[in-house]
XYZ file of C-alpha atoms in Angstrom:
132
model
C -177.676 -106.267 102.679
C -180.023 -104.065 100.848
C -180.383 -101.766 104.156
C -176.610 -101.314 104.177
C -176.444 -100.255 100.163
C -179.647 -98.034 100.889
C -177.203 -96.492 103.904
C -174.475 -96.199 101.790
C -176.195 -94.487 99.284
C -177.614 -91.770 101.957
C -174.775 -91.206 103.326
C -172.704 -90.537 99.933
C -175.865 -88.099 99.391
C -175.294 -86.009 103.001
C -171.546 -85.971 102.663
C -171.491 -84.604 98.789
C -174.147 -82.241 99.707
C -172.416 -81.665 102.998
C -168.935 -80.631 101.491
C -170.393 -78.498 98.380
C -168.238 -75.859 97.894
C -169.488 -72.805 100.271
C -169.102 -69.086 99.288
C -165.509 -68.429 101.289
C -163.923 -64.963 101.211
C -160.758 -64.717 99.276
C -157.989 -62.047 99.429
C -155.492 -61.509 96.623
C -153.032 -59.884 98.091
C -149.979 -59.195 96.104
C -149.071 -62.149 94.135
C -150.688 -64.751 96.729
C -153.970 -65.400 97.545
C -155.109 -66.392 101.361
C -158.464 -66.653 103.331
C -157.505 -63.893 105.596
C -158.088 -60.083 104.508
C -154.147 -58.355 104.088
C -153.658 -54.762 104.102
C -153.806 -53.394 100.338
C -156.067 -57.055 99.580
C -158.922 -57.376 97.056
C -161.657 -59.516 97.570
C -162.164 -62.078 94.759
C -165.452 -63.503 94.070
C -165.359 -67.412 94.033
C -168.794 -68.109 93.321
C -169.830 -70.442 90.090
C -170.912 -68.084 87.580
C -174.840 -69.364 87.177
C -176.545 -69.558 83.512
C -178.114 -66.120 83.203
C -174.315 -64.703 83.697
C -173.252 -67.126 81.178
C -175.647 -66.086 78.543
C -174.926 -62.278 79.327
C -171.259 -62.959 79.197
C -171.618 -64.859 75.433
C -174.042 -62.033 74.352
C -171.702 -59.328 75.247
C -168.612 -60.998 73.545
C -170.355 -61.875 70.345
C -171.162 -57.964 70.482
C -167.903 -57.215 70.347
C -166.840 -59.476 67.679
C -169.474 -58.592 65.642
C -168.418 -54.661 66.276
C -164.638 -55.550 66.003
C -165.772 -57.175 62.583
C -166.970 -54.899 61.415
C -164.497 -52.319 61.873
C -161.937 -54.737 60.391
C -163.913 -54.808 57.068
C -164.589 -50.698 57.537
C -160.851 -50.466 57.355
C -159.900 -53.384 54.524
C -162.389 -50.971 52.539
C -160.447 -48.097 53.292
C -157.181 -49.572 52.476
C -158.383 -50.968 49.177
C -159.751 -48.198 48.450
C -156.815 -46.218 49.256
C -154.580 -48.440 47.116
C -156.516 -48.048 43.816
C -156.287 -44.286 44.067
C -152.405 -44.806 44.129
C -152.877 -47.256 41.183
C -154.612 -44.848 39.136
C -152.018 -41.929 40.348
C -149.027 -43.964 39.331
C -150.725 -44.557 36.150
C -150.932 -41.146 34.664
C -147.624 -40.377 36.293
C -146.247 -42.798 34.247
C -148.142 -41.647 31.098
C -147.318 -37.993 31.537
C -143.495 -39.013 32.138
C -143.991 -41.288 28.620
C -145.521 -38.271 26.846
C -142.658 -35.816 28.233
C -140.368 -38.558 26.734
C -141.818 -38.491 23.723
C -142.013 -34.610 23.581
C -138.472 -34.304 24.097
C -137.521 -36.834 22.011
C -139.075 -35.600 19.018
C -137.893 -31.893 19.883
C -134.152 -32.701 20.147
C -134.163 -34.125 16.551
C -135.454 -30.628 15.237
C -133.171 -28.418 16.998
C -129.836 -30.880 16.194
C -131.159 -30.075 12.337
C -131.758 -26.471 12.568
C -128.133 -25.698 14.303
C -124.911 -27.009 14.270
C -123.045 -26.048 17.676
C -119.630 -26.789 18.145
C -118.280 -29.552 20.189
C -119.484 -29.212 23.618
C -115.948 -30.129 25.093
C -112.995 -27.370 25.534
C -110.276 -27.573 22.675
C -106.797 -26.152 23.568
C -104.600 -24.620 20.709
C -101.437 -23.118 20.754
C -101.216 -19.232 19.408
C -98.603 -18.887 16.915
C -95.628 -16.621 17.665
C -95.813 -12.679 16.706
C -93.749 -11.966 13.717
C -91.567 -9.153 14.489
């Protein structure tokens, strides 16, 4: 009995090592993939990426995050500081438009004392007949 668990336990060994998954050519050709090459094909590579191709892979992603970061703050900069400049422009627009208010204002109550003009509608009167 403990020969034929010792056997069993090879053999599980030779056949998993036995059917490990073997570098194979693939073709993609079109929209479908086959083992045999096709005219325009491209060969894929099936291989299980190994550690060192790992660790480059995260490296060069974090690199890009960190770049694409910062760019993304680079530009929320820009755009706040962008909007405080049109803050502070609307401001004195709006306080020059108050003070031109204000200037008018006070002028129009001067010139209505100085002069008295007529109404500023068209009056229609009749022109007596010519004594003869």
């Amino acid at each position: 009995m403990r020969h034929a668990i010792t056997f069993a336990i090879v053999f599980a060994a030779l056949i998993a090592t036995g059917t490990a998954a073997q570098a194979q050519k693939v073709y993609k050709c079109g929209n479908t993939y086959s083992q045999t090459p096709c005219g325009d094909g491209k060969t894929l590579d099936t291989t299980a990426p190994d550690a060192s191709t790992d660790i480059a892979r995260k490296q060069t992603v974090d690199k890009e995050n960190k770049r694409q970061l910062a760019a993304a703050k680079a530009l929320e900069k820009e755009r706040l500081a962008t909007e405080a400049e049109v803050r502070k422009r609307h401001a004195l627009e709006a306080k020059a438009l108050e003070r031109e208010k204000a200037r008018t204002a006070k002028g129009s109550g001067k010139d209505s004392a100085k002069k008295k003009e007529g109404p500023q509608f068209f009056t229609a009167k009749q022109v007596p007949p010519a004594k003869p």
